[in-house]
């Protein structure tokens, strides 16, 4: 992983093409990079971030900011106790349990299931990712659907 100006890039290897390639994580816009060596890929990542920031400035819009991974949450003591018990029963920390439950609820709410790829964690033996049924319509990528929801809420 590379970091630059608060952005993180995930790097992968394409052995057949003989390149390193990647994408900036945790933003809705798609920013990619590639190179033949680690140093070249790192430089191209930085160039892509700079180009992205310049492009946004030319358009007069704010660039996407990476998500911090921190989500402040306050609740009452009874709910806190229930969360603690549920996490203990699952053999997880409160944070791990809440992350799983909230991710599943968010996926269900936006009617999009996470698909394993290089930028996201692969399903584990204990994960229960549902497959879309034959009646479901083609799924939109999470970023695209989220942008639509954000734009609609600005309405």
mmCIF file with all atom_site columns, N, CA, C and O in Angstrom, residues 20-64:
data_model
loop_
_atom_site.group_PDB
_atom_site.id
_atom_site.type_symbol
_atom_site.label_atom_id
_atom_site.label_alt_id
_atom_site.label_comp_id
_atom_site.label_asym_id
_atom_site.label_entity_id
_atom_site.label_seq_id
_atom_site.pdbx_PDB_ins_code
_atom_site.Cartn_x
_atom_site.Cartn_y
_atom_site.Cartn_z
_atom_site.occupancy
_atom_site.B_iso_or_equiv
_atom_site.pdbx_formal_charge
_atom_site.auth_seq_id
_atom_site.auth_comp_id
_atom_site.auth_asym_id
_atom_site.auth_atom_id
_atom_site.pdbx_PDB_model_num
ATOM 1   N N  . UNK A 1 20 ? 2.834   -3.525 -12.167 1.00 0.00 ? 20 UNK A N  1
ATOM 2   C CA . UNK A 1 20 ? 2.155   -3.285 -10.896 1.00 0.00 ? 20 UNK A CA 1
ATOM 3   C C  . UNK A 1 20 ? 1.065   -2.272 -11.210 1.00 0.00 ? 20 UNK A C  1
ATOM 4   O O  . UNK A 1 20 ? 1.294   -1.320 -11.951 1.00 0.00 ? 20 UNK A O  1
ATOM 5   N N  . UNK A 1 21 ? -0.115  -2.475 -10.666 1.00 0.00 ? 21 UNK A N  1
ATOM 6   C CA . UNK A 1 21 ? -1.200  -1.536 -10.911 1.00 0.00 ? 21 UNK A CA 1
ATOM 7   C C  . UNK A 1 21 ? -1.999  -1.368 -9.631  1.00 0.00 ? 21 UNK A C  1
ATOM 8   O O  . UNK A 1 21 ? -1.913  -2.183 -8.724  1.00 0.00 ? 21 UNK A O  1
ATOM 9   N N  . UNK A 1 22 ? -2.756  -0.301 -9.568  1.00 0.00 ? 22 UNK A N  1
ATOM 10  C CA . UNK A 1 22 ? -3.530  -0.095 -8.364  1.00 0.00 ? 22 UNK A CA 1
ATOM 11  C C  . UNK A 1 22 ? -4.567  0.981  -8.511  1.00 0.00 ? 22 UNK A C  1
ATOM 12  O O  . UNK A 1 22 ? -4.731  1.588  -9.583  1.00 0.00 ? 22 UNK A O  1
ATOM 13  N N  . UNK A 1 23 ? -5.250  1.220  -7.393  1.00 0.00 ? 23 UNK A N  1
ATOM 14  C CA . UNK A 1 23 ? -6.332  2.189  -7.337  1.00 0.00 ? 23 UNK A CA 1
ATOM 15  C C  . UNK A 1 23 ? -6.291  2.883  -5.980  1.00 0.00 ? 23 UNK A C  1
ATOM 16  O O  . UNK A 1 23 ? -5.910  2.277  -4.982  1.00 0.00 ? 23 UNK A O  1
ATOM 17  N N  . UNK A 1 24 ? -6.701  4.143  -5.967  1.00 0.00 ? 24 UNK A N  1
ATOM 18  C CA . UNK A 1 24 ? -6.813  4.886  -4.714  1.00 0.00 ? 24 UNK A CA 1
ATOM 19  C C  . UNK A 1 24 ? -8.047  4.364  -3.986  1.00 0.00 ? 24 UNK A C  1
ATOM 20  O O  . UNK A 1 24 ? -9.131  4.260  -4.571  1.00 0.00 ? 24 UNK A O  1
ATOM 21  N N  . UNK A 1 25 ? -7.877  4.007  -2.728  1.00 0.00 ? 25 UNK A N  1
ATOM 22  C CA . UNK A 1 25 ? -8.950  3.432  -1.925  1.00 0.00 ? 25 UNK A CA 1
ATOM 23  C C  . UNK A 1 25 ? -9.761  4.500  -1.194  1.00 0.00 ? 25 UNK A C  1
ATOM 24  O O  . UNK A 1 25 ? -9.299  5.616  -0.984  1.00 0.00 ? 25 UNK A O  1
ATOM 25  N N  . UNK A 1 26 ? -10.950 4.087  -0.778  1.00 0.00 ? 26 UNK A N  1
ATOM 26  C CA . UNK A 1 26 ? -11.801 4.863  0.134   1.00 0.00 ? 26 UNK A CA 1
ATOM 27  C C  . UNK A 1 26 ? -12.276 6.200  -0.412  1.00 0.00 ? 26 UNK A C  1
ATOM 28  O O  . UNK A 1 26 ? -12.527 7.127  0.352   1.00 0.00 ? 26 UNK A O  1
ATOM 29  N N  . UNK A 1 27 ? -12.385 6.314  -1.731  1.00 0.00 ? 27 UNK A N  1
ATOM 30  C CA . UNK A 1 27 ? -13.023 7.481  -2.337  1.00 0.00 ? 27 UNK A CA 1
ATOM 31  C C  . UNK A 1 27 ? -13.986 6.965  -3.396  1.00 0.00 ? 27 UNK A C  1
ATOM 32  O O  . UNK A 1 27 ? -13.847 5.844  -3.887  1.00 0.00 ? 27 UNK A O  1
ATOM 33  N N  . UNK A 1 28 ? -14.985 7.771  -3.728  1.00 0.00 ? 28 UNK A N  1
ATOM 34  C CA . UNK A 1 28 ? -15.969 7.358  -4.727  1.00 0.00 ? 28 UNK A CA 1
ATOM 35  C C  . UNK A 1 28 ? -15.424 7.470  -6.144  1.00 0.00 ? 28 UNK A C  1
ATOM 36  O O  . UNK A 1 28 ? -15.741 6.662  -7.002  1.00 0.00 ? 28 UNK A O  1
ATOM 37  N N  . UNK A 1 29 ? -14.616 8.491  -6.414  1.00 0.00 ? 29 UNK A N  1
ATOM 38  C CA . UNK A 1 29 ? -14.049 8.653  -7.745  1.00 0.00 ? 29 UNK A CA 1
ATOM 39  C C  . UNK A 1 29 ? -13.027 7.546  -7.997  1.00 0.00 ? 29 UNK A C  1
ATOM 40  O O  . UNK A 1 29 ? -12.426 7.016  -7.073  1.00 0.00 ? 29 UNK A O  1
ATOM 41  N N  . UNK A 1 30 ? -12.841 7.214  -9.251  1.00 0.00 ? 30 UNK A N  1
ATOM 42  C CA . UNK A 1 30 ? -11.889 6.162  -9.611  1.00 0.00 ? 30 UNK A CA 1
ATOM 43  C C  . UNK A 1 30 ? -10.578 6.811  -10.025 1.00 0.00 ? 30 UNK A C  1
ATOM 44  O O  . UNK A 1 30 ? -10.527 7.576  -10.984 1.00 0.00 ? 30 UNK A O  1
ATOM 45  N N  . UNK A 1 31 ? -9.524  6.515  -9.281  1.00 0.00 ? 31 UNK A N  1
ATOM 46  C CA . UNK A 1 31 ? -8.186  7.031  -9.563  1.00 0.00 ? 31 UNK A CA 1
ATOM 47  C C  . UNK A 1 31 ? -7.250  5.826  -9.583  1.00 0.00 ? 31 UNK A C  1
ATOM 48  O O  . UNK A 1 31 ? -7.113  5.131  -8.575  1.00 0.00 ? 31 UNK A O  1
ATOM 49  N N  . UNK A 1 32 ? -6.634  5.586  -10.732 1.00 0.00 ? 32 UNK A N  1
ATOM 50  C CA . UNK A 1 32 ? -5.783  4.410  -10.893 1.00 0.00 ? 32 UNK A CA 1
ATOM 51  C C  . UNK A 1 32 ? -4.347  4.811  -11.231 1.00 0.00 ? 32 UNK A C  1
ATOM 52  O O  . UNK A 1 32 ? -4.075  5.974  -11.543 1.00 0.00 ? 32 UNK A O  1
ATOM 53  N N  . UNK A 1 33 ? -3.464  3.824  -11.193 1.00 0.00 ? 33 UNK A N  1
ATOM 54  C CA . UNK A 1 33 ? -2.054  4.057  -11.521 1.00 0.00 ? 33 UNK A CA 1
ATOM 55  C C  . UNK A 1 33 ? -1.423  2.721  -11.877 1.00 0.00 ? 33 UNK A C  1
ATOM 56  O O  . UNK A 1 33 ? -1.988  1.663  -11.579 1.00 0.00 ? 33 UNK A O  1
ATOM 57  N N  . UNK A 1 34 ? -0.259  2.762  -12.530 1.00 0.00 ? 34 UNK A N  1
ATOM 58  C CA . UNK A 1 34 ? 0.495   1.544  -12.817 1.00 0.00 ? 34 UNK A CA 1
ATOM 59  C C  . UNK A 1 34 ? 1.956   1.873  -13.063 1.00 0.00 ? 34 UNK A C  1
ATOM 60  O O  . UNK A 1 34 ? 2.305   3.018  -13.333 1.00 0.00 ? 34 UNK A O  1
ATOM 61  N N  . UNK A 1 35 ? 2.786   0.862  -12.945 1.00 0.00 ? 35 UNK A N  1
ATOM 62  C CA . UNK A 1 35 ? 4.207   1.023  -13.211 1.00 0.00 ? 35 UNK A CA 1
ATOM 63  C C  . UNK A 1 35 ? 4.864   -0.339 -13.337 1.00 0.00 ? 35 UNK A C  1
ATOM 64  O O  . UNK A 1 35 ? 4.275   -1.357 -12.975 1.00 0.00 ? 35 UNK A O  1
ATOM 65  N N  . UNK A 1 36 ? 6.078   -0.346 -13.828 1.00 0.00 ? 36 UNK A N  1
ATOM 66  C CA . UNK A 1 36 ? 6.804   -1.613 -14.009 1.00 0.00 ? 36 UNK A CA 1
ATOM 67  C C  . UNK A 1 36 ? 7.626   -1.988 -12.785 1.00 0.00 ? 36 UNK A C  1
ATOM 68  O O  . UNK A 1 36 ? 7.975   -3.150 -12.608 1.00 0.00 ? 36 UNK A O  1
ATOM 69  N N  . UNK A 1 37 ? 7.952   -1.011 -11.940 1.00 0.00 ? 37 UNK A N  1
ATOM 70  C CA . UNK A 1 37 ? 8.694   -1.285 -10.707 1.00 0.00 ? 37 UNK A CA 1
ATOM 71  C C  . UNK A 1 37 ? 7.909   -0.705 -9.535  1.00 0.00 ? 37 UNK A C  1
ATOM 72  O O  . UNK A 1 37 ? 6.999   0.113  -9.727  1.00 0.00 ? 37 UNK A O  1
ATOM 73  N N  . UNK A 1 38 ? 8.280   -1.085 -8.345  1.00 0.00 ? 38 UNK A N  1
ATOM 74  C CA . UNK A 1 38 ? 7.615   -0.542 -7.159  1.00 0.00 ? 38 UNK A CA 1
ATOM 75  C C  . UNK A 1 38 ? 7.794   0.974  -7.127  1.00 0.00 ? 38 UNK A C  1
ATOM 76  O O  . UNK A 1 38 ? 6.826   1.710  -6.890  1.00 0.00 ? 38 UNK A O  1
ATOM 77  N N  . UNK A 1 39 ? 9.001   1.427  -7.385  1.00 0.00 ? 39 UNK A N  1
ATOM 78  C CA . UNK A 1 39 ? 9.253   2.874  -7.332  1.00 0.00 ? 39 UNK A CA 1
ATOM 79  C C  . UNK A 1 39 ? 8.460   3.614  -8.412  1.00 0.00 ? 39 UNK A C  1
ATOM 80  O O  . UNK A 1 39 ? 7.918   4.695  -8.171  1.00 0.00 ? 39 UNK A O  1
ATOM 81  N N  . UNK A 1 40 ? 8.372   3.046  -9.598  1.00 0.00 ? 40 UNK A N  1
ATOM 82  C CA . UNK A 1 40 ? 7.605   3.667  -10.680 1.00 0.00 ? 40 UNK A CA 1
ATOM 83  C C  . UNK A 1 40 ? 6.110   3.686  -10.330 1.00 0.00 ? 40 UNK A C  1
ATOM 84  O O  . UNK A 1 40 ? 5.425   4.690  -10.556 1.00 0.00 ? 40 UNK A O  1
ATOM 85  N N  . UNK A 1 41 ? 5.615   2.592  -9.773  1.00 0.00 ? 41 UNK A N  1
ATOM 86  C CA . UNK A 1 41 ? 4.198   2.543  -9.367  1.00 0.00 ? 41 UNK A CA 1
ATOM 87  C C  . UNK A 1 41 ? 3.925   3.567  -8.265  1.00 0.00 ? 41 UNK A C  1
ATOM 88  O O  . UNK A 1 41 ? 2.894   4.252  -8.282  1.00 0.00 ? 41 UNK A O  1
ATOM 89  N N  . UNK A 1 42 ? 4.864   3.707  -7.308  1.00 0.00 ? 42 UNK A N  1
ATOM 90  C CA . UNK A 1 42 ? 4.702   4.695  -6.235  1.00 0.00 ? 42 UNK A CA 1
ATOM 91  C C  . UNK A 1 42 ? 4.646   6.116  -6.817  1.00 0.00 ? 42 UNK A C  1
ATOM 92  O O  . UNK A 1 42 ? 3.796   6.916  -6.450  1.00 0.00 ? 42 UNK A O  1
ATOM 93  N N  . UNK A 1 43 ? 5.543   6.395  -7.753  1.00 0.00 ? 43 UNK A N  1
ATOM 94  C CA . UNK A 1 43 ? 5.566   7.725  -8.370  1.00 0.00 ? 43 UNK A CA 1
ATOM 95  C C  . UNK A 1 43 ? 4.285   7.970  -9.165  1.00 0.00 ? 43 UNK A C  1
ATOM 96  O O  . UNK A 1 43 ? 3.714   9.053  -9.116  1.00 0.00 ? 43 UNK A O  1
ATOM 97  N N  . UNK A 1 44 ? 3.816   6.966  -9.884  1.00 0.00 ? 44 UNK A N  1
ATOM 98  C CA . UNK A 1 44 ? 2.583   7.112  -10.662 1.00 0.00 ? 44 UNK A CA 1
ATOM 99  C C  . UNK A 1 44 ? 1.368   7.271  -9.751  1.00 0.00 ? 44 UNK A C  1
ATOM 100 O O  . UNK A 1 44 ? 0.421   7.986  -10.083 1.00 0.00 ? 44 UNK A O  1
ATOM 101 N N  . UNK A 1 45 ? 1.381   6.610  -8.594  1.00 0.00 ? 45 UNK A N  1
ATOM 102 C CA . UNK A 1 45 ? 0.323   6.802  -7.597  1.00 0.00 ? 45 UNK A CA 1
ATOM 103 C C  . UNK A 1 45 ? 0.294   8.267  -7.167  1.00 0.00 ? 45 UNK A C  1
ATOM 104 O O  . UNK A 1 45 ? -0.763  8.909  -7.159  1.00 0.00 ? 45 UNK A O  1
ATOM 105 N N  . UNK A 1 46 ? 1.466   8.814  -6.822  1.00 0.00 ? 46 UNK A N  1
ATOM 106 C CA . UNK A 1 46 ? 1.536   10.211 -6.402  1.00 0.00 ? 46 UNK A CA 1
ATOM 107 C C  . UNK A 1 46 ? 1.112   11.141 -7.536  1.00 0.00 ? 46 UNK A C  1
ATOM 108 O O  . UNK A 1 46 ? 0.366   12.100 -7.308  1.00 0.00 ? 46 UNK A O  1
ATOM 109 N N  . UNK A 1 47 ? 1.540   10.851 -8.762  1.00 0.00 ? 47 UNK A N  1
ATOM 110 C CA . UNK A 1 47 ? 1.136   11.662 -9.910  1.00 0.00 ? 47 UNK A CA 1
ATOM 111 C C  . UNK A 1 47 ? -0.374  11.606 -10.107 1.00 0.00 ? 47 UNK A C  1
ATOM 112 O O  . UNK A 1 47 ? -1.008  12.623 -10.409 1.00 0.00 ? 47 UNK A O  1
ATOM 113 N N  . UNK A 1 48 ? -0.964  10.422 -9.939  1.00 0.00 ? 48 UNK A N  1
ATOM 114 C CA . UNK A 1 48 ? -2.412  10.271 -10.106 1.00 0.00 ? 48 UNK A CA 1
ATOM 115 C C  . UNK A 1 48 ? -3.175  11.057 -9.053  1.00 0.00 ? 48 UNK A C  1
ATOM 116 O O  . UNK A 1 48 ? -4.193  11.684 -9.360  1.00 0.00 ? 48 UNK A O  1
ATOM 117 N N  . UNK A 1 49 ? -2.699  11.038 -7.817  1.00 0.00 ? 49 UNK A N  1
ATOM 118 C CA . UNK A 1 49 ? -3.345  11.818 -6.758  1.00 0.00 ? 49 UNK A CA 1
ATOM 119 C C  . UNK A 1 49 ? -3.246  13.306 -7.093  1.00 0.00 ? 49 UNK A C  1
ATOM 120 O O  . UNK A 1 49 ? -4.243  14.041 -7.015  1.00 0.00 ? 49 UNK A O  1
ATOM 121 N N  . UNK A 1 50 ? -2.052  13.765 -7.486  1.00 0.00 ? 50 UNK A N  1
ATOM 122 C CA . UNK A 1 50 ? -1.878  15.177 -7.856  1.00 0.00 ? 50 UNK A CA 1
ATOM 123 C C  . UNK A 1 50 ? -2.770  15.552 -9.035  1.00 0.00 ? 50 UNK A C  1
ATOM 124 O O  . UNK A 1 50 ? -3.424  16.607 -9.023  1.00 0.00 ? 50 UNK A O  1
ATOM 125 N N  . UNK A 1 51 ? -2.830  14.683 -10.057 1.00 0.00 ? 51 UNK A N  1
ATOM 126 C CA . UNK A 1 51 ? -3.684  14.944 -11.218 1.00 0.00 ? 51 UNK A CA 1
ATOM 127 C C  . UNK A 1 51 ? -5.154  15.017 -10.810 1.00 0.00 ? 51 UNK A C  1
ATOM 128 O O  . UNK A 1 51 ? -5.901  15.870 -11.290 1.00 0.00 ? 51 UNK A O  1
ATOM 129 N N  . UNK A 1 52 ? -5.556  14.121 -9.936  1.00 0.00 ? 52 UNK A N  1
ATOM 130 C CA . UNK A 1 52 ? -6.939  14.103 -9.448  1.00 0.00 ? 52 UNK A CA 1
ATOM 131 C C  . UNK A 1 52 ? -7.275  15.406 -8.727  1.00 0.00 ? 52 UNK A C  1
ATOM 132 O O  . UNK A 1 52 ? -8.320  16.022 -8.972  1.00 0.00 ? 52 UNK A O  1
ATOM 133 N N  . UNK A 1 53 ? -6.384  15.852 -7.856  1.00 0.00 ? 53 UNK A N  1
ATOM 134 C CA . UNK A 1 53 ? -6.614  17.091 -7.103  1.00 0.00 ? 53 UNK A CA 1
ATOM 135 C C  . UNK A 1 53 ? -6.657  18.293 -8.048  1.00 0.00 ? 53 UNK A C  1
ATOM 136 O O  . UNK A 1 53 ? -7.510  19.183 -7.889  1.00 0.00 ? 53 UNK A O  1
ATOM 137 N N  . UNK A 1 54 ? -5.774  18.327 -9.036  1.00 0.00 ? 54 UNK A N  1
ATOM 138 C CA . UNK A 1 54 ? -5.776  19.410 -10.031 1.00 0.00 ? 54 UNK A CA 1
ATOM 139 C C  . UNK A 1 54 ? -7.053  19.383 -10.870 1.00 0.00 ? 54 UNK A C  1
ATOM 140 O O  . UNK A 1 54 ? -7.643  20.429 -11.151 1.00 0.00 ? 54 UNK A O  1
ATOM 141 N N  . UNK A 1 55 ? -7.480  18.201 -11.275 1.00 0.00 ? 55 UNK A N  1
ATOM 142 C CA . UNK A 1 55 ? -8.687  18.048 -12.069 1.00 0.00 ? 55 UNK A CA 1
ATOM 143 C C  . UNK A 1 55 ? -9.906  18.578 -11.298 1.00 0.00 ? 55 UNK A C  1
ATOM 144 O O  . UNK A 1 55 ? -10.731 19.315 -11.849 1.00 0.00 ? 55 UNK A O  1
ATOM 145 N N  . UNK A 1 56 ? -10.002 18.204 -10.039 1.00 0.00 ? 56 UNK A N  1
ATOM 146 C CA . UNK A 1 56 ? -11.118 18.684 -9.208  1.00 0.00 ? 56 UNK A CA 1
ATOM 147 C C  . UNK A 1 56 ? -11.076 20.205 -9.072  1.00 0.00 ? 56 UNK A C  1
ATOM 148 O O  . UNK A 1 56 ? -12.117 20.867 -9.141  1.00 0.00 ? 56 UNK A O  1
ATOM 149 N N  . UNK A 1 57 ? -9.878  20.762 -8.888  1.00 0.00 ? 57 UNK A N  1
ATOM 150 C CA . UNK A 1 57 ? -9.737  22.216 -8.762  1.00 0.00 ? 57 UNK A CA 1
ATOM 151 C C  . UNK A 1 57 ? -10.190 22.905 -10.048 1.00 0.00 ? 57 UNK A C  1
ATOM 152 O O  . UNK A 1 57 ? -10.887 23.926 -9.999  1.00 0.00 ? 57 UNK A O  1
ATOM 153 N N  . UNK A 1 58 ? -9.822  22.352 -11.211 1.00 0.00 ? 58 UNK A N  1
ATOM 154 C CA . UNK A 1 58 ? -10.240 22.934 -12.496 1.00 0.00 ? 58 UNK A CA 1
ATOM 155 C C  . UNK A 1 58 ? -11.754 22.899 -12.661 1.00 0.00 ? 58 UNK A C  1
ATOM 156 O O  . UNK A 1 58 ? -12.340 23.795 -13.244 1.00 0.00 ? 58 UNK A O  1
ATOM 157 N N  . UNK A 1 59 ? -12.375 21.835 -12.134 1.00 0.00 ? 59 UNK A N  1
ATOM 158 C CA . UNK A 1 59 ? -13.833 21.721 -12.209 1.00 0.00 ? 59 UNK A CA 1
ATOM 159 C C  . UNK A 1 59 ? -14.532 22.567 -11.143 1.00 0.00 ? 59 UNK A C  1
ATOM 160 O O  . UNK A 1 59 ? -15.746 22.727 -11.191 1.00 0.00 ? 59 UNK A O  1
ATOM 161 N N  . UNK A 1 60 ? -13.755 23.045 -10.188 1.00 0.00 ? 60 UNK A N  1
ATOM 162 C CA . UNK A 1 60 ? -14.337 23.833 -9.102  1.00 0.00 ? 60 UNK A CA 1
ATOM 163 C C  . UNK A 1 60 ? -15.119 22.993 -8.110  1.00 0.00 ? 60 UNK A C  1
ATOM 164 O O  . UNK A 1 60 ? -16.072 23.463 -7.496  1.00 0.00 ? 60 UNK A O  1
ATOM 165 N N  . UNK A 1 61 ? -14.731 21.754 -7.942  1.00 0.00 ? 61 UNK A N  1
ATOM 166 C CA . UNK A 1 61 ? -15.424 20.905 -6.973  1.00 0.00 ? 61 UNK A CA 1
ATOM 167 C C  . UNK A 1 61 ? -14.440 20.320 -5.971  1.00 0.00 ? 61 UNK A C  1
ATOM 168 O O  . UNK A 1 61 ? -13.250 20.178 -6.259  1.00 0.00 ? 61 UNK A O  1
ATOM 169 N N  . UNK A 1 62 ? -14.943 19.970 -4.820  1.00 0.00 ? 62 UNK A N  1
ATOM 170 C CA . UNK A 1 62 ? -14.115 19.386 -3.777  1.00 0.00 ? 62 UNK A CA 1
ATOM 171 C C  . UNK A 1 62 ? -13.768 17.940 -4.136  1.00 0.00 ? 62 UNK A C  1
ATOM 172 O O  . UNK A 1 62 ? -14.647 17.181 -4.535  1.00 0.00 ? 62 UNK A O  1
ATOM 173 N N  . UNK A 1 63 ? -12.512 17.549 -4.003  1.00 0.00 ? 63 UNK A N  1
ATOM 174 C CA . UNK A 1 63 ? -12.164 16.140 -4.241  1.00 0.00 ? 63 UNK A CA 1
ATOM 175 C C  . UNK A 1 63 ? -12.723 15.269 -3.120  1.00 0.00 ? 63 UNK A C  1
ATOM 176 O O  . UNK A 1 63 ? -12.952 15.753 -2.004  1.00 0.00 ? 63 UNK A O  1
ATOM 177 N N  . UNK A 1 64 ? -12.983 14.011 -3.441  1.00 0.00 ? 64 UNK A N  1
ATOM 178 C CA . UNK A 1 64 ? -13.402 13.081 -2.394  1.00 0.00 ? 64 UNK A CA 1
ATOM 179 C C  . UNK A 1 64 ? -12.287 12.984 -1.367  1.00 0.00 ? 64 UNK A C  1
ATOM 180 O O  . UNK A 1 64 ? -11.103 12.981 -1.702  1.00 0.00 ? 64 UNK A O  1
#
